[in-house]
Amino acid sequence: MSPERIIDLRSDTVTLPKEEMIEAIRHAPLGDSIMGEDPTVNLLEKKAAELLGMEAALLVTSGTMANQIALMSLCQRGEEVLMGEDSHIFTLEGAAAAAVAQVQIRTIEVPDGKYDVSKIESNINVGDIQRPKTSLICLENTYNLNKGQIVTLENMKEIRAVSRKHNIPVYLDGARLFNASVELGVAPADICKEVDAVQFCLTKGLGCPIGSILAGSKEFIEKAVLNRQRLGGGMRQAGIIAAPAIYALDHMIDRLSEDHQKASRLAKRLAAIDGIRMEDVQTNIASIELLREDWNSQLLIEFLSTKGIKVKNIGENRVRMVVHYQITDEDIDRVVNAFEEFASVFSMKSTV
Ligand SMILES: *Cc1c(COP(=O)(O)O)cnc(C)c1O
């Protein structure tokens, strides 16, 4: 209907590779990466390890694969892993923790992206043979893919102290790690200092077409290489995946703050509309709740789609919008206008 271009706010995973990325792919030296001979993959893994302050890093095909490899490498079958109840590993990986890594998950609430350290500690079991043995604490930062909440460095340090006390490793699902580090003004390596292993997604705000980076100690990555192979994740000329990733590490991290500013501006303007409540926006994710009883997500999504705007349905009265590098200031204006029109059209229509 609309001649205007589509504004896709469903996720930052919809981002397309930049022209510079395609160009980087075209010129990347390639080799067999299972044999360790792809120079572009080797360079990416070295750069990523340095950036994260970890001994070693490994390119894998997805965040889900990185997470499952981490579980397989840090836990034994039948052991228990603690994590927040909204964690991607628990909610959105097709129960791979049970079906593939064969660990049991125990969840705790993480209100507003703050982990309750006493709750973590009280759920740790290491001695009782009838209870599952706790072998890993999994954090997520930013936390909750519908909220993008920042876990503070102080909170991570507290968790680190508990993990040391009980000799249990900490893994960070840092799918959006750089959104946290840019917003906190803290180097990624300073965040990763508080964990034993970490993954970040190349495919979200960084705009790459494929891939995640898993990082940790040399010993951890040796296990991870084997587990990646077992999952069929060993790749050959994977330099075509690594080349845009190298571009992303050099050019796509610092600019994430622009996404945060746009998300925050969007949220402020939408919050001014009667009948809409905004979740607190900390990074690039803005979720809204529709407060009027005669409104619902489906109604809103259908209306927005006639304006060329896509948002994600995350509940009967809730939708999510994620800002990424392809979203411009003009797009934000168009989105706000569309919401205002929605509010006025559907206020007038509603009769008692
Ligand atoms: C997107 C995401 C993942 C999974 O990444 P895929 O590459 O889609 O498998 C894992 N954890 C979090 C927190 C994510 O947002």
mmCIF file of N, CA, C and O in Angstrom, residues 121-196:
data_model
loop_
_atom_site.group_PDB
_atom_site.id
_atom_site.type_symbol
_atom_site.label_atom_id
_atom_site.label_comp_id
_atom_site.label_asym_id
_atom_site.label_seq_id
_atom_site.Cartn_x
_atom_site.Cartn_y
_atom_site.Cartn_z
ATOM 1 N N GLU A 121 22.957 -17.836 45.198
ATOM 2 C CA GLU A 121 23.705 -18.636 46.169
ATOM 3 C C GLU A 121 22.814 -19.688 46.832
ATOM 4 O O GLU A 121 23.223 -20.836 46.996
ATOM 5 N N SER A 122 21.583 -19.319 47.158
ATOM 6 C CA SER A 122 20.721 -20.273 47.867
ATOM 7 C C SER A 122 20.277 -21.419 46.937
ATOM 8 O O SER A 122 19.789 -22.443 47.405
ATOM 9 N N ASN A 123 20.432 -21.237 45.637
ATOM 10 C CA ASN A 123 20.052 -22.302 44.697
ATOM 11 C C ASN A 123 21.217 -23.192 44.276
ATOM 12 O O ASN A 123 21.045 -24.106 43.475
ATOM 13 N N ILE A 124 22.388 -22.904 44.805
ATOM 14 C CA ILE A 124 23.557 -23.713 44.453
ATOM 15 C C ILE A 124 23.570 -24.984 45.294
ATOM 16 O O ILE A 124 23.380 -24.934 46.512
ATOM 17 N N ASN A 125 23.745 -26.112 44.653
ATOM 18 C CA ASN A 125 23.923 -27.365 45.390
ATOM 19 C C ASN A 125 25.183 -28.063 44.907
ATOM 20 O O ASN A 125 25.373 -28.257 43.717
ATOM 21 N N VAL A 126 26.046 -28.421 45.848
ATOM 22 C CA VAL A 126 27.221 -29.181 45.440
ATOM 23 C C VAL A 126 27.406 -30.461 46.236
ATOM 24 O O VAL A 126 28.112 -31.353 45.792
ATOM 25 N N GLY A 127 26.738 -30.595 47.387
ATOM 26 C CA GLY A 127 27.016 -31.756 48.232
ATOM 27 C C GLY A 127 25.938 -32.822 48.287
ATOM 28 O O GLY A 127 26.222 -34.010 48.411
ATOM 29 N N ASP A 128 24.669 -32.413 48.144
ATOM 30 C CA ASP A 128 23.548 -33.322 48.376
ATOM 31 C C ASP A 128 23.340 -34.235 47.170
ATOM 32 O O ASP A 128 22.979 -33.778 46.089
ATOM 33 N N ILE A 129 23.534 -35.532 47.355
ATOM 34 C CA ILE A 129 23.491 -36.469 46.222
ATOM 35 C C ILE A 129 22.099 -36.595 45.603
ATOM 36 O O ILE A 129 21.942 -36.951 44.435
ATOM 37 N N GLN A 130 21.056 -36.263 46.371
ATOM 38 C CA GLN A 130 19.704 -36.346 45.806
ATOM 39 C C GLN A 130 19.371 -35.152 44.931
ATOM 40 O O GLN A 130 18.466 -35.203 44.116
ATOM 41 N N ARG A 131 20.091 -34.089 45.139
ATOM 42 C CA ARG A 131 19.796 -32.877 44.359
ATOM 43 C C ARG A 131 20.776 -32.761 43.198
ATOM 44 O O ARG A 131 21.901 -33.227 43.271
ATOM 45 N N PRO A 132 20.307 -32.136 42.108
ATOM 46 C CA PRO A 132 21.224 -31.966 40.973
ATOM 47 C C PRO A 132 22.419 -31.111 41.356
ATOM 48 O O PRO A 132 22.282 -30.160 42.133
ATOM 49 N N LYS A 133 23.547 -31.473 40.822
ATOM 50 C CA LYS A 133 24.765 -30.713 41.113
ATOM 51 C C LYS A 133 24.802 -29.448 40.258
ATOM 52 O O LYS A 133 24.680 -29.506 39.036
ATOM 53 N N THR A 134 24.965 -28.312 40.910
ATOM 54 C CA THR A 134 25.056 -27.045 40.184
ATOM 55 C C THR A 134 26.446 -26.942 39.567
ATOM 56 O O THR A 134 27.446 -26.995 40.280
ATOM 57 N N SER A 135 26.489 -26.813 38.252
ATOM 58 C CA SER A 135 27.818 -26.758 37.648
ATOM 59 C C SER A 135 28.085 -25.478 36.874
ATOM 60 O O SER A 135 29.203 -25.258 36.417
ATOM 61 N N LEU A 136 27.074 -24.627 36.730
ATOM 62 C CA LEU A 136 27.297 -23.408 35.942
ATOM 63 C C LEU A 136 26.265 -22.343 36.286
ATOM 64 O O LEU A 136 25.100 -22.644 36.526
ATOM 65 N N ILE A 137 26.746 -21.098 36.287
ATOM 66 C CA ILE A 137 25.844 -19.943 36.381
ATOM 67 C C ILE A 137 25.872 -19.254 35.016
ATOM 68 O O ILE A 137 26.943 -18.904 34.526
ATOM 69 N N CYS A 138 24.696 -19.106 34.397
ATOM 70 C CA CYS A 138 24.612 -18.426 33.097
ATOM 71 C C CYS A 138 24.002 -17.049 33.261
ATOM 72 O O CYS A 138 22.867 -16.919 33.721
ATOM 73 N N LEU A 139 24.728 -16.047 32.859
ATOM 74 C CA LEU A 139 24.190 -14.688 32.876
ATOM 75 C C LEU A 139 23.835 -14.271 31.452
ATOM 76 O O LEU A 139 24.296 -14.884 30.484
ATOM 77 N N GLU A 140 23.056 -13.229 31.341
ATOM 78 C CA GLU A 140 22.739 -12.659 30.026
ATOM 79 C C GLU A 140 22.874 -11.138 30.152
ATOM 80 O O GLU A 140 22.329 -10.541 31.078
ATOM 81 N N ASN A 141 23.631 -10.531 29.217
ATOM 82 C CA ASN A 141 23.826 -9.080 29.261
ATOM 83 C C ASN A 141 24.039 -8.570 27.836
ATOM 84 O O ASN A 141 25.011 -8.964 27.196
ATOM 85 N N THR A 142 23.090 -7.759 27.280
ATOM 86 C CA THR A 142 21.925 -7.265 27.953
ATOM 87 C C THR A 142 20.927 -8.396 28.205
ATOM 88 O O THR A 142 20.885 -9.369 27.468
ATOM 89 N N TYR A 143 20.118 -8.204 29.259
ATOM 90 C CA TYR A 143 19.197 -9.244 29.696
ATOM 91 C C TYR A 143 17.808 -9.031 29.096
ATOM 92 O O TYR A 143 17.332 -7.897 29.021
ATOM 93 N N ASN A 144 17.180 -10.135 28.711
ATOM 94 C CA ASN A 144 15.792 -10.167 28.262
ATOM 95 C C ASN A 144 15.635 -9.536 26.879
ATOM 96 O O ASN A 144 15.667 -8.326 26.723
ATOM 97 N N LEU A 145 15.443 -10.396 25.912
ATOM 98 C CA LEU A 145 15.422 -9.918 24.526
ATOM 99 C C LEU A 145 14.236 -9.040 24.203
ATOM 100 O O LEU A 145 14.189 -8.441 23.130
ATOM 101 N N ASN A 146 13.287 -8.905 25.118
ATOM 102 C CA ASN A 146 12.222 -7.934 24.883
ATOM 103 C C ASN A 146 12.449 -6.634 25.639
ATOM 104 O O ASN A 146 11.652 -5.704 25.550
ATOM 105 N N LYS A 147 13.542 -6.588 26.391
ATOM 106 C CA LYS A 147 13.781 -5.392 27.200
ATOM 107 C C LYS A 147 15.183 -4.816 27.041
ATOM 108 O O LYS A 147 15.384 -3.613 27.188
ATOM 109 N N GLY A 148 16.165 -5.648 26.766
ATOM 110 C CA GLY A 148 17.518 -5.129 26.574
ATOM 111 C C GLY A 148 18.078 -4.446 27.805
ATOM 112 O O GLY A 148 18.662 -3.363 27.714
ATOM 113 N N GLN A 149 17.884 -5.069 28.951
ATOM 114 C CA GLN A 149 18.319 -4.437 30.206
ATOM 115 C C GLN A 149 19.802 -4.681 30.473
ATOM 116 O O GLN A 149 20.329 -5.769 30.221
ATOM 117 N N ILE A 150 20.438 -3.668 31.031
ATOM 118 C CA ILE A 150 21.869 -3.759 31.299
ATOM 119 C C ILE A 150 22.108 -4.358 32.684
ATOM 120 O O ILE A 150 21.536 -3.907 33.674
ATOM 121 N N VAL A 151 22.930 -5.380 32.719
ATOM 122 C CA VAL A 151 23.382 -5.918 33.998
ATOM 123 C C VAL A 151 24.639 -5.133 34.358
ATOM 124 O O VAL A 151 25.586 -5.064 33.573
ATOM 125 N N THR A 152 24.631 -4.513 35.513
ATOM 126 C CA THR A 152 25.760 -3.634 35.866
ATOM 127 C C THR A 152 27.012 -4.448 36.187
ATOM 128 O O THR A 152 26.939 -5.634 36.536
ATOM 129 N N LEU A 153 28.137 -3.778 36.087
ATOM 130 C CA LEU A 153 29.409 -4.406 36.414
ATOM 131 C C LEU A 153 29.455 -4.797 37.901
ATOM 132 O O LEU A 153 29.978 -5.857 38.258
ATOM 133 N N GLU A 154 28.862 -3.964 38.745
ATOM 134 C CA GLU A 154 28.833 -4.260 40.193
ATOM 135 C C GLU A 154 28.087 -5.571 40.430
ATOM 136 O O GLU A 154 28.530 -6.424 41.189
ATOM 137 N N ASN A 155 26.933 -5.716 39.780
ATOM 138 C CA ASN A 155 26.147 -6.921 39.915
ATOM 139 C C ASN A 155 26.941 -8.137 39.447
ATOM 140 O O ASN A 155 26.954 -9.196 40.090
ATOM 141 N N MET A 156 27.657 -7.989 38.329
ATOM 142 C CA MET A 156 28.444 -9.103 37.808
ATOM 143 C C MET A 156 29.590 -9.459 38.759
ATOM 144 O O MET A 156 29.925 -10.629 38.932
ATOM 145 N N LYS A 157 30.169 -8.448 39.382
ATOM 146 C CA LYS A 157 31.261 -8.700 40.346
ATOM 147 C C LYS A 157 30.758 -9.470 41.570
ATOM 148 O O LYS A 157 31.430 -10.367 42.075
ATOM 149 N N GLU A 158 29.549 -9.105 42.026
ATOM 150 C CA GLU A 158 28.956 -9.817 43.176
ATOM 151 C C GLU A 158 28.749 -11.296 42.831
ATOM 152 O O GLU A 158 29.005 -12.182 43.646
ATOM 153 N N ILE A 159 28.252 -11.520 41.615
ATOM 154 C CA ILE A 159 27.990 -12.902 41.185
ATOM 155 C C ILE A 159 29.317 -13.663 41.062
ATOM 156 O O ILE A 159 29.431 -14.830 41.444
ATOM 157 N N ARG A 160 30.314 -12.943 40.557
ATOM 158 C CA ARG A 160 31.646 -13.520 40.420
ATOM 159 C C ARG A 160 32.177 -14.007 41.771
ATOM 160 O O ARG A 160 32.753 -15.097 41.879
ATOM 161 N N ALA A 161 31.951 -13.189 42.794
ATOM 162 C CA ALA A 161 32.443 -13.539 44.132
ATOM 163 C C ALA A 161 31.769 -14.826 44.620
ATOM 164 O O ALA A 161 32.426 -15.725 45.160
ATOM 165 N N VAL A 162 30.459 -14.922 44.404
ATOM 166 C CA VAL A 162 29.733 -16.138 44.814
ATOM 167 C C VAL A 162 30.223 -17.347 44.022
ATOM 168 O O VAL A 162 30.414 -18.437 44.569
ATOM 169 N N SER A 163 30.464 -17.142 42.735
ATOM 170 C CA SER A 163 30.907 -18.266 41.903
ATOM 171 C C SER A 163 32.275 -18.770 42.360
ATOM 172 O O SER A 163 32.533 -19.966 42.384
ATOM 173 N N ARG A 164 33.148 -17.847 42.743
ATOM 174 C CA ARG A 164 34.482 -18.235 43.238
ATOM 175 C C ARG A 164 34.364 -19.014 44.540
ATOM 176 O O ARG A 164 35.028 -20.023 44.731
ATOM 177 N N LYS A 165 33.499 -18.491 45.408
ATOM 178 C CA LYS A 165 33.322 -19.112 46.720
ATOM 179 C C LYS A 165 32.906 -20.582 46.571
ATOM 180 O O LYS A 165 33.358 -21.446 47.320
ATOM 181 N N HIS A 166 32.051 -20.841 45.578
ATOM 182 C CA HIS A 166 31.544 -22.205 45.395
ATOM 183 C C HIS A 166 32.247 -22.947 44.262
ATOM 184 O O HIS A 166 31.866 -24.067 43.932
ATOM 185 N N ASN A 167 33.234 -22.272 43.676
ATOM 186 C CA ASN A 167 34.015 -22.897 42.614
ATOM 187 C C ASN A 167 33.161 -23.351 41.423
ATOM 188 O O ASN A 167 33.304 -24.471 40.919
ATOM 189 N N ILE A 168 32.257 -22.463 41.011
ATOM 190 C CA ILE A 168 31.370 -22.748 39.881
ATOM 191 C C ILE A 168 31.639 -21.706 38.794
ATOM 192 O O ILE A 168 31.650 -20.517 39.087
ATOM 193 N N PRO A 169 31.871 -22.136 37.553
ATOM 194 C CA PRO A 169 32.151 -21.145 36.505
ATOM 195 C C PRO A 169 30.930 -20.304 36.130
ATOM 196 O O PRO A 169 29.786 -20.695 36.385
ATOM 197 N N VAL A 170 31.205 -19.162 35.536
ATOM 198 C CA VAL A 170 30.148 -18.262 35.064
ATOM 199 C C VAL A 170 30.277 -18.115 33.561
ATOM 200 O O VAL A 170 31.358 -17.872 33.028
ATOM 201 N N TYR A 171 29.148 -18.291 32.862
ATOM 202 C CA TYR A 171 29.099 -18.104 31.414
ATOM 203 C C TYR A 171 28.189 -16.914 31.117
ATOM 204 O O TYR A 171 27.142 -16.759 31.744
ATOM 205 N N LEU A 172 28.605 -16.105 30.167
ATOM 206 C CA LEU A 172 27.799 -14.948 29.774
ATOM 207 C C LEU A 172 27.258 -15.111 28.365
ATOM 208 O O LEU A 172 28.037 -15.190 27.404
ATOM 209 N N ASP A 173 25.933 -15.169 28.244
ATOM 210 C CA ASP A 173 25.314 -15.056 26.926
ATOM 211 C C ASP A 173 25.259 -13.561 26.631
ATOM 212 O O ASP A 173 24.344 -12.862 27.060
ATOM 213 N N GLY A 174 26.274 -13.117 25.927
ATOM 214 C CA GLY A 174 26.379 -11.692 25.606
ATOM 215 C C GLY A 174 25.981 -11.433 24.169
ATOM 216 O O GLY A 174 26.687 -10.743 23.438
ATOM 217 N N ALA A 175 24.835 -11.991 23.772
ATOM 218 C CA ALA A 175 24.348 -11.784 22.400
ATOM 219 C C ALA A 175 24.456 -10.301 22.032
ATOM 220 O O ALA A 175 24.884 -9.944 20.946
ATOM 221 N N ARG A 176 24.064 -9.440 22.984
ATOM 222 C CA ARG A 176 24.153 -7.987 22.795
ATOM 223 C C ARG A 176 25.135 -7.368 23.790
ATOM 224 O O ARG A 176 24.892 -6.294 24.344
ATOM 225 N N LEU A 177 26.266 -8.031 23.965
ATOM 226 C CA LEU A 177 27.299 -7.572 24.901
ATOM 227 C C LEU A 177 27.732 -6.132 24.639
ATOM 228 O O LEU A 177 27.905 -5.342 25.564
ATOM 229 N N PHE A 178 27.896 -5.790 23.356
ATOM 230 C CA PHE A 178 28.430 -4.462 23.045
ATOM 231 C C PHE A 178 27.393 -3.369 23.293
ATOM 232 O O PHE A 178 27.755 -2.231 23.556
ATOM 233 N N ASN A 179 26.108 -3.718 23.204
ATOM 234 C CA ASN A 179 25.101 -2.732 23.583
ATOM 235 C C ASN A 179 25.260 -2.386 25.062
ATOM 236 O O ASN A 179 25.118 -1.228 25.451
ATOM 237 N N ALA A 180 25.584 -3.396 25.865
ATOM 238 C CA ALA A 180 25.809 -3.143 27.292
ATOM 239 C C ALA A 180 27.092 -2.347 27.496
ATOM 240 O O ALA A 180 27.108 -1.349 28.222
ATOM 241 N N SER A 181 28.176 -2.750 26.838
ATOM 242 C CA SER A 181 29.461 -2.109 27.113
ATOM 243 C C SER A 181 29.467 -0.658 26.645
ATOM 244 O O SER A 181 29.965 0.225 27.341
ATOM 245 N N VAL A 182 28.868 -0.412 25.462
ATOM 246 C CA VAL A 182 28.813 0.961 24.953
ATOM 247 C C VAL A 182 27.994 1.837 25.902
ATOM 248 O O VAL A 182 28.381 2.962 26.221
ATOM 249 N N GLU A 183 26.877 1.322 26.372
ATOM 250 C CA GLU A 183 25.999 2.118 27.229
ATOM 251 C C GLU A 183 26.616 2.324 28.618
ATOM 252 O O GLU A 183 26.477 3.387 29.210
ATOM 253 N N LEU A 184 27.314 1.314 29.120
ATOM 254 C CA LEU A 184 27.964 1.443 30.429
ATOM 255 C C LEU A 184 29.240 2.284 30.338
ATOM 256 O O LEU A 184 29.749 2.753 31.354
ATOM 257 N N GLY A 185 29.759 2.434 29.125
ATOM 258 C CA GLY A 185 31.036 3.116 28.981
ATOM 259 C C GLY A 185 32.174 2.287 29.569
ATOM 260 O O GLY A 185 33.148 2.815 30.097
ATOM 261 N N VAL A 186 32.032 0.969 29.455
ATOM 262 C CA VAL A 186 33.011 0.042 30.020
ATOM 263 C C VAL A 186 33.526 -0.833 28.874
ATOM 264 O O VAL A 186 32.751 -1.254 28.020
ATOM 265 N N ALA A 187 34.819 -1.097 28.844
ATOM 266 C CA ALA A 187 35.370 -1.937 27.771
ATOM 267 C C ALA A 187 34.770 -3.341 27.854
ATOM 268 O O ALA A 187 34.549 -3.852 28.957
ATOM 269 N N PRO A 188 34.523 -3.978 26.700
ATOM 270 C CA PRO A 188 33.995 -5.349 26.724
ATOM 271 C C PRO A 188 34.861 -6.273 27.578
ATOM 272 O O PRO A 188 34.338 -7.130 28.299
ATOM 273 N N ALA A 189 36.166 -6.070 27.528
ATOM 274 C CA ALA A 189 37.073 -6.936 28.301
ATOM 275 C C ALA A 189 36.847 -6.779 29.804
ATOM 276 O O ALA A 189 37.032 -7.741 30.561
ATOM 277 N N ASP A 190 36.438 -5.580 30.233
ATOM 278 C CA ASP A 190 36.187 -5.388 31.664
ATOM 279 C C ASP A 190 34.930 -6.127 32.109
ATOM 280 O O ASP A 190 34.841 -6.580 33.252
ATOM 281 N N ILE A 191 33.964 -6.241 31.212
ATOM 282 C CA ILE A 191 32.772 -7.043 31.519
ATOM 283 C C ILE A 191 33.154 -8.527 31.532
ATOM 284 O O ILE A 191 32.784 -9.274 32.432
ATOM 285 N N CYS A 192 33.944 -8.934 30.524
ATOM 286 C CA CYS A 192 34.282 -10.354 30.391
ATOM 287 C C CYS A 192 35.228 -10.844 31.482
ATOM 288 O O CYS A 192 35.342 -12.051 31.705
ATOM 289 N N LYS A 193 35.904 -9.912 32.147
ATOM 290 C CA LYS A 193 36.760 -10.272 33.281
ATOM 291 C C LYS A 193 35.959 -10.986 34.372
ATOM 292 O O LYS A 193 36.499 -11.757 35.154
ATOM 293 N N GLU A 194 34.671 -10.692 34.430
ATOM 294 C CA GLU A 194 33.834 -11.236 35.500
ATOM 295 C C GLU A 194 33.233 -12.596 35.146
ATOM 296 O O GLU A 194 32.406 -13.111 35.884
ATOM 297 N N VAL A 195 33.606 -13.136 33.991
ATOM 298 C CA VAL A 195 33.057 -14.438 33.600
ATOM 299 C C VAL A 195 34.167 -15.346 33.067
ATOM 300 O O VAL A 195 35.264 -14.879 32.749
ATOM 301 N N ASP A 196 33.857 -16.647 32.979
ATOM 302 C CA ASP A 196 34.851 -17.598 32.478
ATOM 303 C C ASP A 196 34.764 -17.775 30.973
ATOM 304 O O ASP A 196 35.754 -18.079 30.322
#
